[in-house]
Amino acid sequence: MKCLPSLSKRLLATTVAGLMALTPVAHACKGLALKTQDGGYVSGRTAEFGLELNRNALFVPRSISFEGTRLDGSSGMRCKS
């Protein structure tokens, strides 16, 4: 950047700083696992977003089976808690 005049360097630095200040903060969800006294695990996930979501907690007991539905109405992925 030696070829840029001093004013251009300041303008570039100010522009970059301004764009960084206007960029929304990205929050990431975090996963966690707690080990129980009987050696099992309880897992969970946080929901951290830059905006308020209308969300509710979902508690699923073990050994519950789930089956998704595809857009065409056919059976989707299956899993068991």
Short mmCIF file of N, CA and C in Angstrom, two decimals:
data_model
loop_
_atom_site.label_atom_id
_atom_site.label_comp_id
_atom_site.label_asym_id
_atom_site.label_seq_id
_atom_site.Cartn_x
_atom_site.Cartn_y
_atom_site.Cartn_z
N MET A 1 0.81 -1.19 0.00
CA MET A 1 0.00 0.00 0.00
C MET A 1 0.85 1.26 0.00
N LYS A 2 2.16 1.12 -0.26
CA LYS A 2 3.03 2.28 -0.28
C LYS A 2 2.68 3.22 -1.44
N CYS A 3 2.05 2.69 -2.48
CA CYS A 3 1.75 3.53 -3.63
C CYS A 3 0.53 4.42 -3.40
N LEU A 4 -0.27 4.14 -2.38
CA LEU A 4 -1.44 4.97 -2.10
C LEU A 4 -1.04 6.22 -1.32
N PRO A 5 -1.57 7.35 -1.69
CA PRO A 5 -1.31 8.55 -0.90
C PRO A 5 -1.90 8.41 0.50
N SER A 6 -1.43 9.21 1.41
CA SER A 6 -1.86 9.15 2.80
C SER A 6 -3.37 9.33 2.95
N LEU A 7 -3.97 10.24 2.18
CA LEU A 7 -5.41 10.48 2.26
C LEU A 7 -6.19 9.26 1.81
N SER A 8 -5.73 8.60 0.77
CA SER A 8 -6.39 7.40 0.28
C SER A 8 -6.33 6.28 1.31
N LYS A 9 -5.20 6.15 2.00
CA LYS A 9 -5.07 5.14 3.05
C LYS A 9 -6.07 5.39 4.17
N ARG A 10 -6.19 6.66 4.56
CA ARG A 10 -7.13 7.00 5.63
C ARG A 10 -8.57 6.75 5.20
N LEU A 11 -8.87 7.08 3.96
CA LEU A 11 -10.22 6.86 3.44
C LEU A 11 -10.54 5.37 3.40
N LEU A 12 -9.60 4.58 2.95
CA LEU A 12 -9.78 3.14 2.91
C LEU A 12 -9.98 2.58 4.32
N ALA A 13 -9.14 3.00 5.26
CA ALA A 13 -9.26 2.52 6.64
C ALA A 13 -10.59 2.92 7.25
N THR A 14 -11.04 4.15 7.00
CA THR A 14 -12.32 4.62 7.53
C THR A 14 -13.48 3.84 6.92
N THR A 15 -13.41 3.57 5.63
CA THR A 15 -14.46 2.81 4.96
C THR A 15 -14.54 1.39 5.51
N VAL A 16 -13.41 0.73 5.65
CA VAL A 16 -13.39 -0.63 6.18
C VAL A 16 -13.92 -0.65 7.62
N ALA A 17 -13.49 0.29 8.44
CA ALA A 17 -13.96 0.35 9.83
C ALA A 17 -15.47 0.60 9.87
N GLY A 18 -15.97 1.47 9.00
CA GLY A 18 -17.40 1.75 8.96
C GLY A 18 -18.20 0.53 8.54
N LEU A 19 -17.72 -0.20 7.54
CA LEU A 19 -18.41 -1.41 7.10
C LEU A 19 -18.40 -2.48 8.18
N MET A 20 -17.30 -2.60 8.90
CA MET A 20 -17.23 -3.58 9.99
C MET A 20 -18.19 -3.21 11.10
N ALA A 21 -18.36 -1.93 11.37
CA ALA A 21 -19.26 -1.49 12.43
C ALA A 21 -20.72 -1.73 12.05
N LEU A 22 -21.03 -1.70 10.77
CA LEU A 22 -22.41 -1.89 10.32
C LEU A 22 -22.78 -3.35 10.09
N THR A 23 -21.79 -4.22 10.10
CA THR A 23 -22.05 -5.64 9.89
C THR A 23 -22.71 -6.23 11.13
N PRO A 24 -23.85 -6.94 10.96
CA PRO A 24 -24.48 -7.53 12.14
C PRO A 24 -23.59 -8.59 12.77
N VAL A 25 -23.70 -8.71 14.07
CA VAL A 25 -22.90 -9.69 14.80
C VAL A 25 -23.48 -11.07 14.56
N ALA A 26 -22.64 -12.01 14.25
CA ALA A 26 -23.10 -13.38 14.03
C ALA A 26 -22.92 -14.17 15.33
N HIS A 27 -23.98 -14.76 15.79
CA HIS A 27 -23.93 -15.62 16.97
C HIS A 27 -24.10 -17.05 16.51
N ALA A 28 -23.37 -17.93 17.11
CA ALA A 28 -23.47 -19.33 16.73
C ALA A 28 -24.14 -20.13 17.84
N CYS A 29 -24.89 -21.12 17.45
CA CYS A 29 -25.50 -22.02 18.44
C CYS A 29 -24.40 -22.91 19.01
N LYS A 30 -24.58 -23.28 20.25
CA LYS A 30 -23.61 -24.14 20.92
C LYS A 30 -24.30 -25.41 21.37
N GLY A 31 -23.61 -26.52 21.22
CA GLY A 31 -24.12 -27.79 21.71
C GLY A 31 -23.50 -28.10 23.06
N LEU A 32 -24.22 -28.86 23.86
CA LEU A 32 -23.68 -29.26 25.15
C LEU A 32 -24.14 -30.66 25.48
N ALA A 33 -23.38 -31.35 26.28
CA ALA A 33 -23.72 -32.69 26.74
C ALA A 33 -23.35 -32.80 28.21
N LEU A 34 -24.31 -33.19 29.01
CA LEU A 34 -24.08 -33.37 30.44
C LEU A 34 -24.08 -34.87 30.76
N LYS A 35 -23.06 -35.31 31.45
CA LYS A 35 -22.97 -36.72 31.81
C LYS A 35 -23.79 -36.95 33.08
N THR A 36 -24.66 -37.94 33.06
CA THR A 36 -25.51 -38.25 34.21
C THR A 36 -24.78 -39.20 35.15
N GLN A 37 -25.33 -39.38 36.34
CA GLN A 37 -24.70 -40.24 37.34
C GLN A 37 -24.67 -41.70 36.91
N ASP A 38 -25.62 -42.11 36.07
CA ASP A 38 -25.64 -43.50 35.62
C ASP A 38 -24.82 -43.73 34.34
N GLY A 39 -24.04 -42.72 33.92
CA GLY A 39 -23.16 -42.86 32.77
C GLY A 39 -23.78 -42.46 31.45
N GLY A 40 -25.04 -42.06 31.44
CA GLY A 40 -25.68 -41.60 30.22
C GLY A 40 -25.38 -40.14 29.96
N TYR A 41 -25.96 -39.59 28.94
CA TYR A 41 -25.76 -38.19 28.59
C TYR A 41 -27.09 -37.51 28.32
N VAL A 42 -27.16 -36.27 28.67
CA VAL A 42 -28.28 -35.40 28.31
C VAL A 42 -27.68 -34.35 27.39
N SER A 43 -28.22 -34.25 26.17
CA SER A 43 -27.65 -33.29 25.23
C SER A 43 -28.63 -32.15 24.98
N GLY A 44 -28.09 -31.01 24.61
CA GLY A 44 -28.92 -29.85 24.34
C GLY A 44 -28.20 -28.90 23.39
N ARG A 45 -28.91 -27.87 22.99
CA ARG A 45 -28.36 -26.89 22.06
C ARG A 45 -28.94 -25.53 22.40
N THR A 46 -28.10 -24.52 22.34
CA THR A 46 -28.57 -23.16 22.56
C THR A 46 -29.11 -22.60 21.26
N ALA A 47 -29.88 -21.55 21.35
CA ALA A 47 -30.42 -20.87 20.17
C ALA A 47 -30.04 -19.40 20.26
N GLU A 48 -28.91 -19.05 19.70
CA GLU A 48 -28.42 -17.67 19.77
C GLU A 48 -28.48 -17.05 18.38
N PHE A 49 -29.37 -16.10 18.21
CA PHE A 49 -29.53 -15.43 16.94
C PHE A 49 -29.48 -13.93 17.16
N GLY A 50 -29.28 -13.18 16.12
CA GLY A 50 -29.24 -11.73 16.21
C GLY A 50 -30.62 -11.10 16.25
N LEU A 51 -31.66 -11.92 16.24
CA LEU A 51 -33.02 -11.41 16.32
C LEU A 51 -33.85 -12.32 17.22
N GLU A 52 -34.93 -11.78 17.75
CA GLU A 52 -35.78 -12.54 18.66
C GLU A 52 -36.62 -13.54 17.87
N LEU A 53 -36.62 -14.77 18.30
CA LEU A 53 -37.44 -15.81 17.69
C LEU A 53 -38.50 -16.25 18.69
N ASN A 54 -39.66 -16.53 18.21
CA ASN A 54 -40.70 -17.11 19.07
C ASN A 54 -40.43 -18.61 19.13
N ARG A 55 -39.76 -19.05 20.14
CA ARG A 55 -39.37 -20.45 20.24
C ARG A 55 -39.80 -21.02 21.57
N ASN A 56 -39.93 -22.31 21.61
CA ASN A 56 -40.27 -23.03 22.82
C ASN A 56 -39.28 -24.17 22.99
N ALA A 57 -39.10 -24.59 24.21
CA ALA A 57 -38.22 -25.73 24.48
C ALA A 57 -38.95 -27.02 24.15
N LEU A 58 -38.21 -28.01 23.71
CA LEU A 58 -38.77 -29.31 23.39
C LEU A 58 -37.98 -30.35 24.16
N PHE A 59 -38.67 -31.10 24.97
CA PHE A 59 -38.05 -32.17 25.74
C PHE A 59 -38.56 -33.49 25.19
N VAL A 60 -37.64 -34.35 24.80
CA VAL A 60 -38.01 -35.64 24.20
C VAL A 60 -37.43 -36.75 25.07
N PRO A 61 -38.30 -37.60 25.63
CA PRO A 61 -37.78 -38.72 26.42
C PRO A 61 -37.04 -39.72 25.54
N ARG A 62 -36.22 -40.54 26.15
CA ARG A 62 -35.46 -41.51 25.38
C ARG A 62 -36.39 -42.57 24.76
N SER A 63 -35.89 -43.21 23.74
CA SER A 63 -36.57 -44.30 23.02
C SER A 63 -37.83 -43.85 22.29
N ILE A 64 -37.89 -42.60 21.89
CA ILE A 64 -39.01 -42.11 21.08
C ILE A 64 -38.57 -42.12 19.62
N SER A 65 -39.37 -42.71 18.75
CA SER A 65 -39.06 -42.77 17.32
C SER A 65 -39.70 -41.61 16.58
N PHE A 66 -38.97 -41.10 15.60
CA PHE A 66 -39.45 -40.01 14.76
C PHE A 66 -39.32 -40.42 13.31
N GLU A 67 -40.25 -39.95 12.49
CA GLU A 67 -40.13 -40.16 11.05
C GLU A 67 -40.54 -38.87 10.37
N GLY A 68 -39.65 -38.34 9.55
CA GLY A 68 -39.94 -37.11 8.83
C GLY A 68 -40.82 -37.37 7.62
N THR A 69 -41.33 -36.30 7.06
CA THR A 69 -42.14 -36.38 5.85
C THR A 69 -41.51 -35.48 4.79
N ARG A 70 -41.31 -36.01 3.62
CA ARG A 70 -40.73 -35.23 2.52
C ARG A 70 -41.79 -34.32 1.91
N LEU A 71 -41.32 -33.39 1.09
CA LEU A 71 -42.23 -32.44 0.46
C LEU A 71 -43.28 -33.12 -0.41
N ASP A 72 -42.93 -34.27 -0.98
CA ASP A 72 -43.89 -34.98 -1.82
C ASP A 72 -44.84 -35.87 -1.02
N GLY A 73 -44.72 -35.85 0.32
CA GLY A 73 -45.60 -36.63 1.19
C GLY A 73 -45.09 -38.01 1.55
N SER A 74 -44.01 -38.44 0.93
CA SER A 74 -43.46 -39.77 1.23
C SER A 74 -42.68 -39.73 2.55
N SER A 75 -42.35 -40.92 3.06
CA SER A 75 -41.63 -41.03 4.32
C SER A 75 -40.23 -40.46 4.19
N GLY A 76 -39.79 -39.77 5.24
CA GLY A 76 -38.47 -39.17 5.25
C GLY A 76 -37.52 -39.91 6.17
N MET A 77 -36.57 -39.19 6.71
CA MET A 77 -35.56 -39.77 7.58
C MET A 77 -36.19 -40.25 8.90
N ARG A 78 -35.67 -41.35 9.42
CA ARG A 78 -36.13 -41.89 10.69
C ARG A 78 -35.01 -41.79 11.71
N CYS A 79 -35.38 -41.53 12.93
CA CYS A 79 -34.39 -41.52 14.01
C CYS A 79 -35.08 -41.88 15.32
N LYS A 80 -34.27 -42.24 16.30
CA LYS A 80 -34.78 -42.63 17.61
C LYS A 80 -33.97 -41.88 18.66
N SER A 81 -34.68 -41.28 19.63
CA SER A 81 -33.97 -40.51 20.68
C SER A 81 -33.33 -41.44 21.67
#
